[in-house]
PDB file of C-alpha atoms in Angstrom:
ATOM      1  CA  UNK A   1     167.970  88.097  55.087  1.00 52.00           C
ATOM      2  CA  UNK A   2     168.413  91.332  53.155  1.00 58.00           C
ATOM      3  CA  UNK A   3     165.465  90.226  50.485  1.00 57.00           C
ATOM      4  CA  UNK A   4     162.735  93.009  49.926  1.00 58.00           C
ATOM      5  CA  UNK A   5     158.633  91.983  50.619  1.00 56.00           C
ATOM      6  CA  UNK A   6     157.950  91.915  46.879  1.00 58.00           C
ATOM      7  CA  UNK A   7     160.283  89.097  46.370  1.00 59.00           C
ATOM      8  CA  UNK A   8     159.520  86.661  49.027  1.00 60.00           C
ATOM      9  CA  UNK A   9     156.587  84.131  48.145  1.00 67.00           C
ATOM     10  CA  UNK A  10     152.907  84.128  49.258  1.00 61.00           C
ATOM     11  CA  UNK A  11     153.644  82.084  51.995  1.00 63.00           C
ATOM     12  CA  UNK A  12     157.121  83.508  53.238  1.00 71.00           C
ATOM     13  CA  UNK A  13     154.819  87.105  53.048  1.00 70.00           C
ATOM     14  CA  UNK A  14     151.777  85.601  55.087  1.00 70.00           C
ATOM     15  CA  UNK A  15     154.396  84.228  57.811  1.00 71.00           C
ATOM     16  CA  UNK A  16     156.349  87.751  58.285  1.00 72.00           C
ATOM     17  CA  UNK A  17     152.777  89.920  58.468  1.00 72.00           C
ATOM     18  CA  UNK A  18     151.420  87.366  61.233  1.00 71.00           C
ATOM     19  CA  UNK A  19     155.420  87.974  63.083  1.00 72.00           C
ATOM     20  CA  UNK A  20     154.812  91.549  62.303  1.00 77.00           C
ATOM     21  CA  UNK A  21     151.100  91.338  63.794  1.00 74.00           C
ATOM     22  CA  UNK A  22     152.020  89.418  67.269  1.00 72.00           C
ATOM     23  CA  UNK A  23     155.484  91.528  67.981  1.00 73.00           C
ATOM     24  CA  UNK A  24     153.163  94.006  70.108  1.00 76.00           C
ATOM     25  CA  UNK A  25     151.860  90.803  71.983  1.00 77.00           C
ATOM     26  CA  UNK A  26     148.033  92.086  71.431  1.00 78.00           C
ATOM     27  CA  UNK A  27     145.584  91.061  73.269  1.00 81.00           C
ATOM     28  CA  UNK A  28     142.984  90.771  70.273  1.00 85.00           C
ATOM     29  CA  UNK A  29     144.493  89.858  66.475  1.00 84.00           C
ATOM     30  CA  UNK A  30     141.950  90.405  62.861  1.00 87.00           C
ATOM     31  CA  UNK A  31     142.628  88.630  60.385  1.00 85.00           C
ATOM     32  CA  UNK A  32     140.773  89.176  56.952  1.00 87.00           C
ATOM     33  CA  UNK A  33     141.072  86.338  54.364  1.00 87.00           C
ATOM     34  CA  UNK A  34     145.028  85.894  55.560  1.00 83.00           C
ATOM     35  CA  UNK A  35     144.915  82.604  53.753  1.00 82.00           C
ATOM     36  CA  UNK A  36     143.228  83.187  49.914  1.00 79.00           C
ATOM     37  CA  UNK A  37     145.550  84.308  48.058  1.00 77.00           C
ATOM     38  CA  UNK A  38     148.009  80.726  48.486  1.00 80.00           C
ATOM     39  CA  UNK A  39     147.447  77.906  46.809  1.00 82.00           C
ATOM     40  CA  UNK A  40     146.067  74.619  48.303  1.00 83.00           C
ATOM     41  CA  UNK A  41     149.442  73.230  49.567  1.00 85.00           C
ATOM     42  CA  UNK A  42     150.809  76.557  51.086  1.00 83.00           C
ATOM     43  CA  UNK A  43     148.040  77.719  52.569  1.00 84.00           C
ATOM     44  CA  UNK A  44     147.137  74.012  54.440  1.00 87.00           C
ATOM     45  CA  UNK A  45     150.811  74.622  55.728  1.00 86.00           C
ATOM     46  CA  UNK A  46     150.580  77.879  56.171  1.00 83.00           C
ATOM     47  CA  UNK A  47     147.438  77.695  58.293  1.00 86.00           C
ATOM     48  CA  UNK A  48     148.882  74.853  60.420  1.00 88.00           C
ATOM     49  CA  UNK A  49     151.373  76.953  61.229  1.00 85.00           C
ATOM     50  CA  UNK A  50     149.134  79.760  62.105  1.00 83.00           C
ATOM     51  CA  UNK A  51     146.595  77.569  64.500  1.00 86.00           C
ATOM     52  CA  UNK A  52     150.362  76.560  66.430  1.00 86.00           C
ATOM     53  CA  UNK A  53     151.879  80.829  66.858  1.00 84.00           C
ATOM     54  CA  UNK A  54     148.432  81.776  67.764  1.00 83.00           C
ATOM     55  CA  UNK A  55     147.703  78.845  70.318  1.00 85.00           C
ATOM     56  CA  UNK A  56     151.597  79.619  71.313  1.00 85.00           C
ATOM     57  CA  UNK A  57     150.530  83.359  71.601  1.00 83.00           C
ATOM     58  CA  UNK A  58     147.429  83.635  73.654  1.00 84.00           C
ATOM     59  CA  UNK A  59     145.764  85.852  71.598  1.00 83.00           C
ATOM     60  CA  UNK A  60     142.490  86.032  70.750  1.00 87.00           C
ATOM     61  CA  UNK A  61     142.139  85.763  67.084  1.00 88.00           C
ATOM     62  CA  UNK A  62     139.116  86.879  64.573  1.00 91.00           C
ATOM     63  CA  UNK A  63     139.141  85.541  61.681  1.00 89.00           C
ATOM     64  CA  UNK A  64     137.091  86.649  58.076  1.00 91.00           C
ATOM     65  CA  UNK A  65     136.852  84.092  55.976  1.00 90.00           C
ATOM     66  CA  UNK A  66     134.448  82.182  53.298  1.00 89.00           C
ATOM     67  CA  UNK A  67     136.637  79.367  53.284  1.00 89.00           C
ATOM     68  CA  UNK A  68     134.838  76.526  55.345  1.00 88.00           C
ATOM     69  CA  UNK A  69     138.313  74.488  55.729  1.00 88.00           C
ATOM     70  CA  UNK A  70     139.784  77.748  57.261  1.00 89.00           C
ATOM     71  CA  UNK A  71     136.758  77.969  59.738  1.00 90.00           C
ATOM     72  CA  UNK A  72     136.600  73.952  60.673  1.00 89.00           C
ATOM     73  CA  UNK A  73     140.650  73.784  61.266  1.00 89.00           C
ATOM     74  CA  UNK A  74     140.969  77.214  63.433  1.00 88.00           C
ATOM     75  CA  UNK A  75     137.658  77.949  65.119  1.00 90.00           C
ATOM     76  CA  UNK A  76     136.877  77.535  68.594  1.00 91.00           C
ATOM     77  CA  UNK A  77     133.656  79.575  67.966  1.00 94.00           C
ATOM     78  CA  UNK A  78     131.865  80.100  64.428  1.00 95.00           C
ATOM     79  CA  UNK A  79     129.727  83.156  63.616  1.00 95.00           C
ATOM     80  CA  UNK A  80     128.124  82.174  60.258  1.00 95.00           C
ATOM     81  CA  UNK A  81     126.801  85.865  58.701  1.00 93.00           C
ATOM     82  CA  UNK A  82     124.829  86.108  55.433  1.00 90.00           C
ATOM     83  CA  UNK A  83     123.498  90.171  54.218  1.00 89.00           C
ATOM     84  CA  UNK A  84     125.375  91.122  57.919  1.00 90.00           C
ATOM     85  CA  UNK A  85     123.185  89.117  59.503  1.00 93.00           C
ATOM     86  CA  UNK A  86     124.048  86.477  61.883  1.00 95.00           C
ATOM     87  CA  UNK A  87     122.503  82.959  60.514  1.00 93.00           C
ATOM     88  CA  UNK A  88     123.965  80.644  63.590  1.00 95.00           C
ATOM     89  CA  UNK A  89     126.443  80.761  65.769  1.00 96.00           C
ATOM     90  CA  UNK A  90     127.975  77.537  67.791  1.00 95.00           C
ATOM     91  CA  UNK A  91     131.112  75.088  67.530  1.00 94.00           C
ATOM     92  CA  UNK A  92     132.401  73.754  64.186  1.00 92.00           C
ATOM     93  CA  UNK A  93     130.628  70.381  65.473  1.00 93.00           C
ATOM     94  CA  UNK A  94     127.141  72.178  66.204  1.00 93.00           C
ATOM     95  CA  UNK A  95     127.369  73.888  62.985  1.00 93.00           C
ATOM     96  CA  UNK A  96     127.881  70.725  60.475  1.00 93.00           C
ATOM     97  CA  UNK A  97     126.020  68.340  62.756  1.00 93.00           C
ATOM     98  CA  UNK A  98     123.533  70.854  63.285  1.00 94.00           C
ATOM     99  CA  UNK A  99     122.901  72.979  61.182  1.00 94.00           C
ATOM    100  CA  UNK A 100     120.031  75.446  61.288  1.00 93.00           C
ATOM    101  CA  UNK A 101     118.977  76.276  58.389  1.00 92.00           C
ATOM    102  CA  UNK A 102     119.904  75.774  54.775  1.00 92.00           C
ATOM    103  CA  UNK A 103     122.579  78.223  54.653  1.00 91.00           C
ATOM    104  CA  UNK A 104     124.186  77.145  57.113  1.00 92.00           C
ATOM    105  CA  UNK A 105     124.197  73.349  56.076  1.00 92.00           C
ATOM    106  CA  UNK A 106     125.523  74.789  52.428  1.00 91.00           C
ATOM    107  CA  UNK A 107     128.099  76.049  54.098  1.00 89.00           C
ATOM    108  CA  UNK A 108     130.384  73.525  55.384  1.00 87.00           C
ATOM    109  CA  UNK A 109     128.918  70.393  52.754  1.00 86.00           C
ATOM    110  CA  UNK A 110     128.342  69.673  48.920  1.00 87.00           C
ATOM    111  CA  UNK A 111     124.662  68.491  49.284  1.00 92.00           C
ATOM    112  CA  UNK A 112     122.696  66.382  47.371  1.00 95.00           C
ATOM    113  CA  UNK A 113     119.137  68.766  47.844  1.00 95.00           C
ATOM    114  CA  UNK A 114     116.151  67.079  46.605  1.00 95.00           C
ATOM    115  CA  UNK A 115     112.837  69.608  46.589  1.00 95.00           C
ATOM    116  CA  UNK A 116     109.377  68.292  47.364  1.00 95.00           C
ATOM    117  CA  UNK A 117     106.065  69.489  49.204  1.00 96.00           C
ATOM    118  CA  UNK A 118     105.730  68.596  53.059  1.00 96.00           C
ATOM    119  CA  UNK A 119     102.171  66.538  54.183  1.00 95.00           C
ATOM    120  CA  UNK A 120     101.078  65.608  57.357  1.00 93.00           C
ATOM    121  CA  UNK A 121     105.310  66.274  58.556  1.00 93.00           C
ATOM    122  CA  UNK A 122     106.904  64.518  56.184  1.00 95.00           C
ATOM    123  CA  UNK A 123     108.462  65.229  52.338  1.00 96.00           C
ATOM    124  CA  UNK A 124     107.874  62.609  49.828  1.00 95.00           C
ATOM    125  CA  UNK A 125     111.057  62.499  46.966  1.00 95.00           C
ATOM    126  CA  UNK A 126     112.357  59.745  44.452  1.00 95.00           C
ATOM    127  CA  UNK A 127     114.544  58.907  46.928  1.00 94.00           C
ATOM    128  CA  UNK A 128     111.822  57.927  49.588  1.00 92.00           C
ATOM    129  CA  UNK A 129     109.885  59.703  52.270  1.00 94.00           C
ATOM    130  CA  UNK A 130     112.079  61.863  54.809  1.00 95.00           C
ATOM    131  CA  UNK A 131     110.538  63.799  58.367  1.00 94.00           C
ATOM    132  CA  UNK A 132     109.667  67.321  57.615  1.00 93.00           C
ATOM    133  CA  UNK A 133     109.458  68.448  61.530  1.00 90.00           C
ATOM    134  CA  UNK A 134     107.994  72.013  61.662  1.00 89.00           C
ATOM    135  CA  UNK A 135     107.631  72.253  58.215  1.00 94.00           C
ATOM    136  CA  UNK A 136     103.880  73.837  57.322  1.00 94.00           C
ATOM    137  CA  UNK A 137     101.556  71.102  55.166  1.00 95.00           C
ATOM    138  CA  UNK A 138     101.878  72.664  51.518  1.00 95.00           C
ATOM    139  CA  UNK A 139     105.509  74.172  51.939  1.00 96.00           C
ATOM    140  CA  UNK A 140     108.344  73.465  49.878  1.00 96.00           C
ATOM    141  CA  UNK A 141     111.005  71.534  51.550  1.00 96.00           C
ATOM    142  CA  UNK A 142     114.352  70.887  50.915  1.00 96.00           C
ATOM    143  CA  UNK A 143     116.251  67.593  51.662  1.00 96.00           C
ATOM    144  CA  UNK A 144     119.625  67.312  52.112  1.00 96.00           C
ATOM    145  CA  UNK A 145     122.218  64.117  51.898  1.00 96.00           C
ATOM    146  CA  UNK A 146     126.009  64.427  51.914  1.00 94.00           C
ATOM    147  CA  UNK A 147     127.626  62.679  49.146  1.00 93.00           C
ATOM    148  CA  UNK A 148     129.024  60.238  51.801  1.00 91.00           C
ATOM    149  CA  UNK A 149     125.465  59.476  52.984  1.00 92.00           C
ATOM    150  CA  UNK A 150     124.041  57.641  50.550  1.00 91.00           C
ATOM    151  CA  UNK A 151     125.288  53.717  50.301  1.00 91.00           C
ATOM    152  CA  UNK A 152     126.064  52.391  47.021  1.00 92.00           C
ATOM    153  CA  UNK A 153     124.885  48.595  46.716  1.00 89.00           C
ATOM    154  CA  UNK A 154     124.866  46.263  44.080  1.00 87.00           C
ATOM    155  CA  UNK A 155     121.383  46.009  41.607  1.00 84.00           C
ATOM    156  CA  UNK A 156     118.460  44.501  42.965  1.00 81.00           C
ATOM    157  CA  UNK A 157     119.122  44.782  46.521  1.00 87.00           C
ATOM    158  CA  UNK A 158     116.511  46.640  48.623  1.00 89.00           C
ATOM    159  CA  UNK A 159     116.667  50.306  48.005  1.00 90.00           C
ATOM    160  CA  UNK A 160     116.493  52.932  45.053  1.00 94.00           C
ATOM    161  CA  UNK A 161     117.707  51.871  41.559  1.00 94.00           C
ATOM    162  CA  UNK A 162     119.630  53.874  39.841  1.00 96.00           C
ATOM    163  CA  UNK A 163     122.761  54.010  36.955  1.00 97.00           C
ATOM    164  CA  UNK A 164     125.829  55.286  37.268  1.00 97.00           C
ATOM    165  CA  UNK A 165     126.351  58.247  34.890  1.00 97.00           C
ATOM    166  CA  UNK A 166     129.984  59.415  35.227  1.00 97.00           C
ATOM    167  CA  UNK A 167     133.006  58.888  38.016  1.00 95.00           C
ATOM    168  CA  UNK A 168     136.039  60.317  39.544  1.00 95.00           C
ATOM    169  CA  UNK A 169     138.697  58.507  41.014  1.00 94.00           C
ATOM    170  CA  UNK A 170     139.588  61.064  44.106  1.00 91.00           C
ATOM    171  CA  UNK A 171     142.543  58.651  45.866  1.00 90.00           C
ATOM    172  CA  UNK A 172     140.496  57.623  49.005  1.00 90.00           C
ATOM    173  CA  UNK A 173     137.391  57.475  47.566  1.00 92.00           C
ATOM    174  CA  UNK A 174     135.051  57.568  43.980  1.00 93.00           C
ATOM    175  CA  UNK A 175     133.011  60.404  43.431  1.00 95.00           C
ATOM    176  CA  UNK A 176     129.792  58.938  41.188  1.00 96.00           C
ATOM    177  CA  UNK A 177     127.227  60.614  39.267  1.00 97.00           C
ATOM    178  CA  UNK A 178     124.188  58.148  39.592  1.00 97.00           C
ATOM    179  CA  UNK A 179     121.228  58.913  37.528  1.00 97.00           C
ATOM    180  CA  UNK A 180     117.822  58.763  39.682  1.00 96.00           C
ATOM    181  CA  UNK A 181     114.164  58.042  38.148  1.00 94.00           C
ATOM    182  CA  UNK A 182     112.261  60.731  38.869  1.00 93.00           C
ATOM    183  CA  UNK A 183     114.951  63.331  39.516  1.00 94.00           C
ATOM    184  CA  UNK A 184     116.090  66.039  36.424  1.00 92.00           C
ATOM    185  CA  UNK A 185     119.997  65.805  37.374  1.00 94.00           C
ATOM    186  CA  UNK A 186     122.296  63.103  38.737  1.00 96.00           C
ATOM    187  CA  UNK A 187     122.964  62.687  42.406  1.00 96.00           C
ATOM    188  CA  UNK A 188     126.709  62.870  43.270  1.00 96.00           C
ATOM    189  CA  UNK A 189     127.601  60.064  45.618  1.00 95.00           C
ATOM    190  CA  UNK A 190     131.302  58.784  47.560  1.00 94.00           C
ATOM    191  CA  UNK A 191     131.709  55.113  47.423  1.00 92.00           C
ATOM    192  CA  UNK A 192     134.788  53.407  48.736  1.00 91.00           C
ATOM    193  CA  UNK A 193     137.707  52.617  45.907  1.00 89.00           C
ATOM    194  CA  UNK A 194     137.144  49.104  46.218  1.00 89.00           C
ATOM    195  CA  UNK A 195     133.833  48.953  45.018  1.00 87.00           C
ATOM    196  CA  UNK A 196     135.695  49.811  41.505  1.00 83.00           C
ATOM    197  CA  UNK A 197     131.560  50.574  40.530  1.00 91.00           C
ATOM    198  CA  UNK A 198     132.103  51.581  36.237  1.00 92.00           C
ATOM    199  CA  UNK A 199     130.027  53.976  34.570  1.00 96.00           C
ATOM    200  CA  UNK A 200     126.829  52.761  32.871  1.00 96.00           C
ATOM    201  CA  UNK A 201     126.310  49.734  36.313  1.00 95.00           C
ATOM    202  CA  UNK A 202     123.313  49.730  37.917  1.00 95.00           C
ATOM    203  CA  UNK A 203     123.700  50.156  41.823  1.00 95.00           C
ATOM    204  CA  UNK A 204     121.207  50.610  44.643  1.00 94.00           C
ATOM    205  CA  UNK A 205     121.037  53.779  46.725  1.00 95.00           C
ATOM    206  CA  UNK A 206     120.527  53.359  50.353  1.00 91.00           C
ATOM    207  CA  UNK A 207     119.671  56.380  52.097  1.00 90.00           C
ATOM    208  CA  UNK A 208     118.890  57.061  55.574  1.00 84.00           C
ATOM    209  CA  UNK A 209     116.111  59.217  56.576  1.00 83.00           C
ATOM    210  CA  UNK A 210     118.561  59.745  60.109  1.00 87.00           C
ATOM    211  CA  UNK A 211     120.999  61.310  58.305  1.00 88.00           C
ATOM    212  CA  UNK A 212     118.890  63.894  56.404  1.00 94.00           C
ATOM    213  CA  UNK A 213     118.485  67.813  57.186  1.00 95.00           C
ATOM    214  CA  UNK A 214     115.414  68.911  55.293  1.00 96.00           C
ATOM    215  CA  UNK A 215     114.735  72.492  55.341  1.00 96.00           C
ATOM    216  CA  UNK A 216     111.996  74.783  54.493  1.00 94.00           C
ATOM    217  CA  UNK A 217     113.475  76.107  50.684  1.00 91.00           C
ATOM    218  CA  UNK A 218     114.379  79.440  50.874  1.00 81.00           C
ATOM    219  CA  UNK A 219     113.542  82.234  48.259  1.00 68.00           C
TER     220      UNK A 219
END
């Protein structure tokens, strides 16, 4: 087609600089941010599309990015760098199953963090008592629980109490503010749809001290 560059879309310019890029059949391709300036549908396309030519290709492909979606989908290998320093460096599984330190876990998950003081290896918070492995007695500690890792039950079952604040109906899933004794702001929790859990109820929390990361805070 006769069209000039400044006419074709974000996505139609993304595809011809990646044809443009792979026409010498290099050995070694950099890409830096290739994906921020689409919006969410393009660039999920657009980066599908991407993973296939470069698998297709056999090239070896770095790729800059602070977009954790871009980094799970396309990585074989992640190098996590904060200040140009290298924080950990593994598989997209090692990374968000274990990660090693606070920034890293930030990274790829909205936490809940709760802050508290470890004793005798362990961190006491409104939300129970959590293992604080290597963590010095007297050092602030952060916990950490995914939004998807803390059960919602019904009031008065065994667990934490706590009242729903606000909610978001996300399509597979309800995103709930639940107000916490104890803590200063609300914990943000994922509950199946069918729970159908209205603002102001009472529900339990559940958490799991397995599926914590607690930290040593930083700063």
């Amino acid at each position: 087609q006769q069209r000039k560059p400044a006419t074709l879309s974000g996505g139609q310019q993304q595809r011809v600089a990646l044809a443009r890029a792979l026409v010498p059949e290099p050995g070694v391709l950099l890409m830096d941010e290739p994906f921020s300036n689409l919006d969410r549908r393009t660039r999920d396309l657009v980066r599908e599309e991407t993973a296939t030519v470069l698998r297709d290709s056999g090239a070896t492909a770095v790729l800059v990015t602070h977009d954790h979606d871009d980094a799970m989908r396309l990585a074989d290998r992640i190098v996590l760098m904060q200040s140009g320093r290298i924080v950990q460096a593994g598989t997209t599984e090692d990374l968000y199953r274990r990660p090693a330190s606070l920034t890293a876990a930030r990274f790829f998950s909205e936490f809940n963090e709760l802050e508290g003081i470890a004793r005798s290896g362990t961190v006491a918070t409104p939300l129970g008592t959590f293992p604080a492995r290597g963590i010095a007695d007297g050092a602030r500690a952060v916990v950490c629980l995914r939004q998807g890792d803390l059960p919602v039950g019904c009031a008065g079952e065994d667990g934490v109490a706590a009242t729903v604040t606000a909610r978001a109906f996300l399509g597979d899933a309800l995103l709930l503010h639940v107000a916490v004794p104890g803590l200063a702001r609300p914990l943000q929790v994922r509950a199946p749809v069918e729970a159908d859990i209205a603002v102001g109820e009472r529900v339990t929390l559940r958490p799991g001290a397995d599926r914590a990361f607690v930290f040593p805070a930083e700063g």
